[in-house]
Coordinates of C-alpha atoms in Angstrom, one line a residue:
Chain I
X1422 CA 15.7 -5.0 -6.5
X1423 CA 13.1 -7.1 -6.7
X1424 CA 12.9 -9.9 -9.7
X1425 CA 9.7 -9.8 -12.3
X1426 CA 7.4 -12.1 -11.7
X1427 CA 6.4 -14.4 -14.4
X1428 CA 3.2 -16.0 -13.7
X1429 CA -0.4 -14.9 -12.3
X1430 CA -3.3 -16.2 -11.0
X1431 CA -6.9 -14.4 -10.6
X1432 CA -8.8 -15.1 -7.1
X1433 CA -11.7 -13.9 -5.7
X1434 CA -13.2 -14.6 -2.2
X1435 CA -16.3 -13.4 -0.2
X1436 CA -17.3 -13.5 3.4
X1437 CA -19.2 -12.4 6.7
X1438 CA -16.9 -11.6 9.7
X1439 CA -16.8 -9.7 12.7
X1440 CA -15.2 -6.7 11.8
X1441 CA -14.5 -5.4 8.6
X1442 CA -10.6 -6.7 8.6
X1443 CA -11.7 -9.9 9.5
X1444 CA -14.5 -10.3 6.5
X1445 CA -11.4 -9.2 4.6
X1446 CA -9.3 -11.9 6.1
X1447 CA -11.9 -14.5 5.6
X1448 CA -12.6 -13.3 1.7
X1449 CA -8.9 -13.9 1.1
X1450 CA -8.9 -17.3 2.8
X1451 CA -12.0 -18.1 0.6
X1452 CA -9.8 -16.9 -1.8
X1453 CA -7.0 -19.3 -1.4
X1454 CA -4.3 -16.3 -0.1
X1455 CA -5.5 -15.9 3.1
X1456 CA -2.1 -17.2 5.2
X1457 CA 0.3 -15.2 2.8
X1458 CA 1.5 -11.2 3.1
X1459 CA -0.4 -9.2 0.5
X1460 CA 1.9 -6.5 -0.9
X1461 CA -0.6 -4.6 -3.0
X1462 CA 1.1 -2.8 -6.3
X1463 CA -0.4 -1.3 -9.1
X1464 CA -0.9 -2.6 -11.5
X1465 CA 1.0 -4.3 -14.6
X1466 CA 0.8 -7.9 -16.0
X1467 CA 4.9 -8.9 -16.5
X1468 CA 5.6 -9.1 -20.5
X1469 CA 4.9 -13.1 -21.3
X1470 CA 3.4 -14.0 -18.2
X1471 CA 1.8 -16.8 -18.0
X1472 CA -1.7 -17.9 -16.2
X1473 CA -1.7 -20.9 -13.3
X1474 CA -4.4 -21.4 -10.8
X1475 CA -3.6 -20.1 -7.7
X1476 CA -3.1 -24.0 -6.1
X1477 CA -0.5 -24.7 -8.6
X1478 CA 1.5 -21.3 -7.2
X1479 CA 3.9 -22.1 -4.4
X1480 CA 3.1 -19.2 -1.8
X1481 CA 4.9 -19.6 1.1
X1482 CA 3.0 -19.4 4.1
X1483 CA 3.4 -15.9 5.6
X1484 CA 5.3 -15.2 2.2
X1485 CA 5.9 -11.5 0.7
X1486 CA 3.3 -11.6 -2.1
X1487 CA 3.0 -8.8 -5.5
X1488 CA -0.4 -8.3 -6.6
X1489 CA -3.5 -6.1 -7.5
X1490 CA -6.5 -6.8 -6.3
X1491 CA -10.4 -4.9 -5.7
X1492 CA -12.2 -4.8 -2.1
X1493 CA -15.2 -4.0 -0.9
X1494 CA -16.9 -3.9 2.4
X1495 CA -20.3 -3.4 3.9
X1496 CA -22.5 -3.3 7.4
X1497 CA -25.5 -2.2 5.5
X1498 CA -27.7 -5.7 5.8
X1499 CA -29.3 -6.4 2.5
X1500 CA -27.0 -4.5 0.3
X1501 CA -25.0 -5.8 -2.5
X1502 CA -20.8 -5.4 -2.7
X1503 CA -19.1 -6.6 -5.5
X1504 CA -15.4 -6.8 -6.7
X1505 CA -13.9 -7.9 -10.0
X1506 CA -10.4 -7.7 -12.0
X1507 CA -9.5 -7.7 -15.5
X1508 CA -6.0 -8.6 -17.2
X1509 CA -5.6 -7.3 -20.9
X1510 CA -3.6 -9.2 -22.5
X1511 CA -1.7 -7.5 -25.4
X1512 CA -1.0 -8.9 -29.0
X1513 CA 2.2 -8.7 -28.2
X1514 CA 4.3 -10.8 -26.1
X1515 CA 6.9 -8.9 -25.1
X1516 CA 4.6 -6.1 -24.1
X1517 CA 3.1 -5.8 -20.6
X1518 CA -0.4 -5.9 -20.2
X1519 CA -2.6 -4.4 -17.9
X1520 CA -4.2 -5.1 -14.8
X1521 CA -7.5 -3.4 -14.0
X1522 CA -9.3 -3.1 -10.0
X1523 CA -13.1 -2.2 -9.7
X1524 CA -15.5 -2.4 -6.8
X1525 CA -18.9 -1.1 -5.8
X1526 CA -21.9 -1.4 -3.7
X1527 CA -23.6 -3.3 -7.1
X1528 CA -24.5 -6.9 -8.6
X1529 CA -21.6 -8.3 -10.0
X1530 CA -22.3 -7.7 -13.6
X1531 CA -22.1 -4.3 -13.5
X1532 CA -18.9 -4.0 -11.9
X1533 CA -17.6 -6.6 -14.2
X1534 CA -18.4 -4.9 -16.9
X1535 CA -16.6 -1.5 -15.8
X1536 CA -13.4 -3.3 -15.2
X1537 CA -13.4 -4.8 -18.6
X1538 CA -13.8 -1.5 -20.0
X1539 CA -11.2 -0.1 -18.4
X1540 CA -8.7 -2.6 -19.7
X1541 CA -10.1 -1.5 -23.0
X1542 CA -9.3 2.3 -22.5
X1543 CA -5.9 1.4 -20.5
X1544 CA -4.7 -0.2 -24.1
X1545 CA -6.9 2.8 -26.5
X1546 CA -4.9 5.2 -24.6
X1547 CA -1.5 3.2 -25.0
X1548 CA -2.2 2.4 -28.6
X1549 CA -1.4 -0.9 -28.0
X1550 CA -3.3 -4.1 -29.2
X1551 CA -5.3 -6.0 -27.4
X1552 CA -5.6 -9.8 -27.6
X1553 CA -7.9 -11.1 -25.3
X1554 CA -9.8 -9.8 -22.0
X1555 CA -9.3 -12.7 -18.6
X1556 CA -11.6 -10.9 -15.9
X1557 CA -13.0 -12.8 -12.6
X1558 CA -15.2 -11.1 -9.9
X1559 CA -17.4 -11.9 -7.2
X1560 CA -20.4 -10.8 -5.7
X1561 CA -21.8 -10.7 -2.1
X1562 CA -25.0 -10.0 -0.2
X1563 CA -24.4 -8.6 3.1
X1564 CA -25.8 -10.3 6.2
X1565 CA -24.2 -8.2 9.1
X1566 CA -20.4 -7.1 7.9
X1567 CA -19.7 -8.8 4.6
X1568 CA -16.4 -8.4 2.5
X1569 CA -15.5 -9.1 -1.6
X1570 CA -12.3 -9.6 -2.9
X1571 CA -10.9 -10.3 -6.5
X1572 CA -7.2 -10.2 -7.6
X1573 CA -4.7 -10.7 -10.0
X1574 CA -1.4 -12.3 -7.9
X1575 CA 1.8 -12.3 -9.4
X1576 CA 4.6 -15.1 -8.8
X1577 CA 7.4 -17.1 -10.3
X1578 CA 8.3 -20.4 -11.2
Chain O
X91 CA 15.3 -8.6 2.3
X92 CA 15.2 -6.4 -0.5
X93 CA 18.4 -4.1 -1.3
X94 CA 18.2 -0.7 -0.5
X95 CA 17.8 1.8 -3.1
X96 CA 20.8 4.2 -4.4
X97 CA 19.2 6.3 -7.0
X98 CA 16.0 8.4 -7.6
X99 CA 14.2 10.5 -9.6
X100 CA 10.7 12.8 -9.5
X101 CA 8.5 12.8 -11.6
X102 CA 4.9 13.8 -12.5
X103 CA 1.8 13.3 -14.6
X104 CA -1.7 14.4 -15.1
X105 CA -4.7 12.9 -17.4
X106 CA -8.6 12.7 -18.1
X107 CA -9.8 9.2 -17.8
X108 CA -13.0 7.6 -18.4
X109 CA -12.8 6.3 -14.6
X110 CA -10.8 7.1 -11.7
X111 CA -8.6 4.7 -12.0
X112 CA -8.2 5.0 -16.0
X113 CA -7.4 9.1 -15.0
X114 CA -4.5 7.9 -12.5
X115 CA -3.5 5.4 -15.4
X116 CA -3.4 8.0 -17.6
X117 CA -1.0 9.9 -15.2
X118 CA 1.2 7.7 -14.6
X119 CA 2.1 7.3 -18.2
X120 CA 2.1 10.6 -18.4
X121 CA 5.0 10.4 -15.7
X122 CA 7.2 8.0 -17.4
X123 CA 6.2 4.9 -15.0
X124 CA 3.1 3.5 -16.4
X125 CA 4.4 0.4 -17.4
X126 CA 5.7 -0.9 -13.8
X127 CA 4.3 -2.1 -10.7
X128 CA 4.3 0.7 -8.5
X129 CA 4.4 -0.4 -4.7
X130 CA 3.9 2.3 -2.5
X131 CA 6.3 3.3 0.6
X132 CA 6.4 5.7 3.3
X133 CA 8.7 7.2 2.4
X134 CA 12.8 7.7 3.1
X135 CA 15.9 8.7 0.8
X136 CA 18.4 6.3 1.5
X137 CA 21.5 7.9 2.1
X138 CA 23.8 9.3 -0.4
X139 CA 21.4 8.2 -2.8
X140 CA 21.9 10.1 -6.6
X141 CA 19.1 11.9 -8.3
X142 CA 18.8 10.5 -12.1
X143 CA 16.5 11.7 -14.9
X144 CA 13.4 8.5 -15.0
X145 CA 14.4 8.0 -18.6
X146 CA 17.7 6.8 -17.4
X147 CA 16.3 4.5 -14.9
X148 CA 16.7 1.0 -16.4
X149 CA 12.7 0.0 -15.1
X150 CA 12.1 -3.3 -16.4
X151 CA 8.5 -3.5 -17.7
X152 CA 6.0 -5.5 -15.4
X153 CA 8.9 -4.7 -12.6
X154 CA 8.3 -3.4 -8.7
X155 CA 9.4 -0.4 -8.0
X156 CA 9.5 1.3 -5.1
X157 CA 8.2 4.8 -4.4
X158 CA 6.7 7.4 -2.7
X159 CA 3.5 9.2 -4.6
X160 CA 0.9 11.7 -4.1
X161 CA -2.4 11.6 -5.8
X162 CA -5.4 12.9 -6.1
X163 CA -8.5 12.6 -8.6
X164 CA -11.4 14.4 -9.1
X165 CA -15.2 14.1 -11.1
X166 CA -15.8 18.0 -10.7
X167 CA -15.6 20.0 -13.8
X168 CA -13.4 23.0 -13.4
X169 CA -11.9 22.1 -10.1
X170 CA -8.4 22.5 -9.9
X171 CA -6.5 19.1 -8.2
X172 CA -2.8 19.3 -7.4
X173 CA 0.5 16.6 -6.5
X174 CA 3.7 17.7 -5.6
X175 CA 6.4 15.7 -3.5
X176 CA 9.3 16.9 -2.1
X177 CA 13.0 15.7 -1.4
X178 CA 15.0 16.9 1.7
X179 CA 19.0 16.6 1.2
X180 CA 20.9 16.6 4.4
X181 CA 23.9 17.8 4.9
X182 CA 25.3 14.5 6.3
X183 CA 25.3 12.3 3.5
X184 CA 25.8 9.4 5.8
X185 CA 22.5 10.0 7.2
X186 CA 18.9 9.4 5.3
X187 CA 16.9 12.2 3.7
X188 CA 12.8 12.6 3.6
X189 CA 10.2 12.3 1.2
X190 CA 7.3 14.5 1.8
X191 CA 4.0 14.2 -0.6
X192 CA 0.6 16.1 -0.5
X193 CA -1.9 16.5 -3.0
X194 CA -5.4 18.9 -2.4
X195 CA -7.9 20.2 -4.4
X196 CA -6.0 23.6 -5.0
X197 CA -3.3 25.3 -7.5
X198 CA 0.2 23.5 -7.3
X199 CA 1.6 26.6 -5.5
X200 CA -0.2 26.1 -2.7
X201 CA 0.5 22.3 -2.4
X202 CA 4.1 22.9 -3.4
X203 CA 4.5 25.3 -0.6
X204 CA 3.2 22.9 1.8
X205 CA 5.1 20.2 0.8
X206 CA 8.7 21.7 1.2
X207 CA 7.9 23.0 4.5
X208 CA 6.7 19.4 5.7
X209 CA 10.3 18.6 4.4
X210 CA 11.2 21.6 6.8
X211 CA 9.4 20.3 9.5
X212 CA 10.9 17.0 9.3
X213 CA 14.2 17.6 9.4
X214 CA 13.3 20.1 12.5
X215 CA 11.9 17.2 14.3
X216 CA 15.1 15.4 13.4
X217 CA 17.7 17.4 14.5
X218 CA 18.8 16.7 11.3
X219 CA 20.4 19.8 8.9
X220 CA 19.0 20.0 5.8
X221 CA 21.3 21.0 2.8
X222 CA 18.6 21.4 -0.6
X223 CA 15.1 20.9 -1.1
X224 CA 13.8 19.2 -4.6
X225 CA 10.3 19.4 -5.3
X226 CA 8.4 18.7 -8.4
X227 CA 4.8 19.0 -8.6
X228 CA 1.6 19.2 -11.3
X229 CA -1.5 21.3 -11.2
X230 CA -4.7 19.9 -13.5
X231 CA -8.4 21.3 -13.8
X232 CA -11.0 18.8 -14.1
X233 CA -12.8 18.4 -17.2
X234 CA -14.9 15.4 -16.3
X235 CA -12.5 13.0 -14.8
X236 CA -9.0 13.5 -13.8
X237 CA -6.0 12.7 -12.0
X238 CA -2.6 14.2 -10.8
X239 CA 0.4 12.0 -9.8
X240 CA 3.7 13.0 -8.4
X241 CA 6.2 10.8 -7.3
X242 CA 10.0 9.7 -6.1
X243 CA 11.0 6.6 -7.9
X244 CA 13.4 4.6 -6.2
X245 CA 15.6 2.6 -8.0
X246 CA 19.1 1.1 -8.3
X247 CA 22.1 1.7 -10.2
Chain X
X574 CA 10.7 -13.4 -5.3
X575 CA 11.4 -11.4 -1.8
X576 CA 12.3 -14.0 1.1
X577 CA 10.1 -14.5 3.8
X578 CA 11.1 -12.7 7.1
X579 CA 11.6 -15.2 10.0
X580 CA 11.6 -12.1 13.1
X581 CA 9.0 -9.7 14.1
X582 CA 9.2 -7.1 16.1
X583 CA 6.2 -5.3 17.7
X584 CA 6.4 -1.7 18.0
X585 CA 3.8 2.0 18.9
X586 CA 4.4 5.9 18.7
X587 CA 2.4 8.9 18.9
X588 CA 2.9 12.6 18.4
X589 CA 1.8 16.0 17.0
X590 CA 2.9 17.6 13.8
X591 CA 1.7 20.7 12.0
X592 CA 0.3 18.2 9.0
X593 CA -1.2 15.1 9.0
X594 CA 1.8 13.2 7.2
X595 CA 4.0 15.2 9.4
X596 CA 2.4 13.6 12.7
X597 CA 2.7 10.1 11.1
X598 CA 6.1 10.6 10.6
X599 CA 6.9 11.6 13.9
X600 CA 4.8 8.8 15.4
X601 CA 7.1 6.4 13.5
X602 CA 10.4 8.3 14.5
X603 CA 8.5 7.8 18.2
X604 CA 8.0 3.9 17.3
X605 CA 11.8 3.3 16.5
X606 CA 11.0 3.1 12.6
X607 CA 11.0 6.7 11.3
X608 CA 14.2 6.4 8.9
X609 CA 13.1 3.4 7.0
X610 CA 10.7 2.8 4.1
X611 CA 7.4 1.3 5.0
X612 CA 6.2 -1.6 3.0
X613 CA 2.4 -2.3 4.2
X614 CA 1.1 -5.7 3.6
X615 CA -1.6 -7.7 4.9
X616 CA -0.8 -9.2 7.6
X617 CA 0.4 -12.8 8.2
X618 CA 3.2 -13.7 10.9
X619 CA 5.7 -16.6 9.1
X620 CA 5.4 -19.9 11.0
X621 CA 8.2 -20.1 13.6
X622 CA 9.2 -16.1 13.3
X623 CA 10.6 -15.0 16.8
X624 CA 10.0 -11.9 18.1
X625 CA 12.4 -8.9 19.1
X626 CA 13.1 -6.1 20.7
X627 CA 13.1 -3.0 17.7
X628 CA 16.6 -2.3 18.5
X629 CA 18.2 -5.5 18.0
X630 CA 16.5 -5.7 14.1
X631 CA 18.9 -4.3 11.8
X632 CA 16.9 -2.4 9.6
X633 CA 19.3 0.0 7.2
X634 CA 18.7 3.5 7.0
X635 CA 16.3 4.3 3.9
X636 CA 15.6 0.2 4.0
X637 CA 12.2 -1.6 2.5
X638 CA 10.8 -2.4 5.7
X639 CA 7.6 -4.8 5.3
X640 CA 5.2 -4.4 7.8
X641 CA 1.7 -4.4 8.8
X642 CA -0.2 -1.3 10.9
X643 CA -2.8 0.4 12.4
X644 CA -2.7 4.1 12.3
X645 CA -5.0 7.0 12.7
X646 CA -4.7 10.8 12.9
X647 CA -7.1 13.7 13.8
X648 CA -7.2 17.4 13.7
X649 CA -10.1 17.7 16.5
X650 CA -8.4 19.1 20.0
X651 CA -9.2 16.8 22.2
X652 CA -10.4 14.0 21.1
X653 CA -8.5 10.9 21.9
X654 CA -6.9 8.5 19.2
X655 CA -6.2 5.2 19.3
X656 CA -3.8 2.5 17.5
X657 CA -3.3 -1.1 18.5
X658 CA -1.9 -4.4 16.9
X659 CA -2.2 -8.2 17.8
X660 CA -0.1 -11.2 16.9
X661 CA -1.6 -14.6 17.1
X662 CA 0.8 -17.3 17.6
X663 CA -0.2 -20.8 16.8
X664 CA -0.1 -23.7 18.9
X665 CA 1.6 -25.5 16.1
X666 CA 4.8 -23.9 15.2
X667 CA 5.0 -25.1 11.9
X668 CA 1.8 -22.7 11.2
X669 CA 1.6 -18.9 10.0
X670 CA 0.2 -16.7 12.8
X671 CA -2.0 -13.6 12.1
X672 CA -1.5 -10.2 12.7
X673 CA -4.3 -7.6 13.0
X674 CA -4.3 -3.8 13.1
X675 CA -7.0 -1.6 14.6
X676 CA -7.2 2.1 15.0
X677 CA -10.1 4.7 16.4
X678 CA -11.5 7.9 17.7
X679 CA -11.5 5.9 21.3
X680 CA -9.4 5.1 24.3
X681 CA -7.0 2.7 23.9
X682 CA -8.6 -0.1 26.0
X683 CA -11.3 -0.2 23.9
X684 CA -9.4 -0.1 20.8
X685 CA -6.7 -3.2 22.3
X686 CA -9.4 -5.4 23.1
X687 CA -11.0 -5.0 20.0
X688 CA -8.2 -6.1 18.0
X689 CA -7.2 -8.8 20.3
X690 CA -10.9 -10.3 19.8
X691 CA -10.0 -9.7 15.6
X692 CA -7.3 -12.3 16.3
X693 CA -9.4 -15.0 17.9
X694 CA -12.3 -14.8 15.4
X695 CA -9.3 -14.7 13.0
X696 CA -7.8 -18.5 14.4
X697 CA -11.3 -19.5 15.3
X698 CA -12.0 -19.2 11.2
X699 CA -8.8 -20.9 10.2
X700 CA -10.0 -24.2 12.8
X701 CA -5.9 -23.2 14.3
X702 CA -5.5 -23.3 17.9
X703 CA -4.3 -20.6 19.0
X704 CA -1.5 -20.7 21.6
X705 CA -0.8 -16.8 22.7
X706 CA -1.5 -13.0 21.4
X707 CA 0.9 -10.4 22.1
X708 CA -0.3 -7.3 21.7
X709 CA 0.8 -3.2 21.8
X710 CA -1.4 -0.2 21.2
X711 CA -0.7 3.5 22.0
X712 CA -3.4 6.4 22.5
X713 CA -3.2 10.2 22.1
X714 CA -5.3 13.0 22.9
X715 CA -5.2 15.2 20.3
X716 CA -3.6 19.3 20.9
X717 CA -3.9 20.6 17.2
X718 CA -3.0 17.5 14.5
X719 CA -2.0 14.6 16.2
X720 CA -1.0 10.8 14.9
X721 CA -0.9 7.0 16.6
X722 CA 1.2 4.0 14.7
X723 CA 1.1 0.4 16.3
X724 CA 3.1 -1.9 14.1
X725 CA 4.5 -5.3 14.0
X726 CA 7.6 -5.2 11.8
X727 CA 8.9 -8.1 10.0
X728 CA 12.2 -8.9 9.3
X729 CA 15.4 -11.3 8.8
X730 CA 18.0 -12.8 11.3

């Protein structure tokens, strides 16, 4: 089995490319994850975790990496893609919190505020409290094939 | 490398959410794993490996587990959406089993019948002699947003 | 935390089934990798990883099997599918190389050199010379439900 992490980091990149996977691949370099493997999961912050920025994470390059994240892409010129992530984080310690993904072809507040919310109802519905709210997202006007990425990367130390 | 599995279990869940992915939330708790990290595999029983009940999985919280799933959501009122996966035991308990999983917008008998005979069909293609089927599956009809989940957890013991 | 593989091995198949999932799975029986559980991630080669042949990797029966892929199925008779990967390695050894997956309703030409190109822009965006792509596809013409799978499989030596 696979130990539980104990530390996250939100990220979020954007980005023109080529193709689709390669906006993708550029949005996670913009991102700061781009030259790691992305193992996505749904979607659970680890009881007591605690946040870092993602340069003071040591991802080793080409590295098996845990984490949840929203993605959006576009070839519509002109139009709007945005993706954002929320972490609830519970009153609690030794409870998990929750991780929430949300994307759309939107401005960024919109989807922002969605993802919050449904870190709200994620808690309502497990009658757990909730302490505080961490959400980062990112927004992106497509010139030719554009990507947006947000997510919440789990690790150790 | 990660160890291979030696245990599973099936389970299921269904749930109205405000948004999709607050519906397949909803489900999973439903189904006993809504605390984890689900990572999603395609989708093997290792051999020999024991059936348990999910309560008597020791899943940390925040943990990656492995698993196979179907799912399926709908925003239609009155539609009925169905999961179901399916375990093929082979006679050889030396060799590996398969996990089948389908989801539609149906009844569960329908989907349920699929499923198993995708089991059949796999250990045709196999050459492989197939002891038991186990299938589990759930049937829900929309009110304004919902999910159905189905799934075999693997796990260790 | 999961180590990070240091082989890679690159790998295709293609076949009907009488389902969707069933023609994937026979693809990846096809490709070598059909009794294993499939961990997708995105899609990094580990500086200094050395490739092999499918059937000198080790991989357990029923094992977590990381892995990126392209795959793609159809239920149209006759229409030809497509699946292709590409591994960039880097000049500098010390480097992570990319992988990149591609998959269409096209001839398998088409589909190679377009991920081979996905690779380049891929290096060109990271500023890393690139010192060599391997690549693998397969194509299918579809008789009832049919399935491609190009993969490059990581792993440990």
């Amino acid at each position: 089995m696979v130990n539980t992490p104990n530390v996250f980091a939100l990220v979020r990149g954007a980005s023109e490319g080529r193709t689709r996977l390669n906006a993708f691949d550029n949005s996670l370099l913009n991102a700061g994850v781009g030259d790691t493997n992305l193992m996505r999961m749904s979607s659970i912050l680890p009881p007591g975790a605690n946040q870092k920025n993602i340069d003071d994470l040591d991802l080793p390059k080409g590295g098996l990496i845990p984490l949840a994240y929203a993605t959006i892409d576009s070839t519509t010129p002109g139009r709007y893609i945005s993706s954002a992530i929320a972490v609830g984080i519970p009153e609690d310690e030794t409870e998990p919190g929750v991780i929430m993904e949300f994307e759309d072809h939107s401005k960024l507040d919109n989807v922002e505020n969605i993802v919050r919310q449904m870190v709200v109802d994620a808690f309502d519905y497990r009658n757990r409290k909730l302490r505080e709210i961490k959400s980062i997202g990112i927004e992106h006007r497509v010139e030719t094939c554009g990507a947006t990425f947000a997510a919440a990367v789990l690790w150790y130390e």
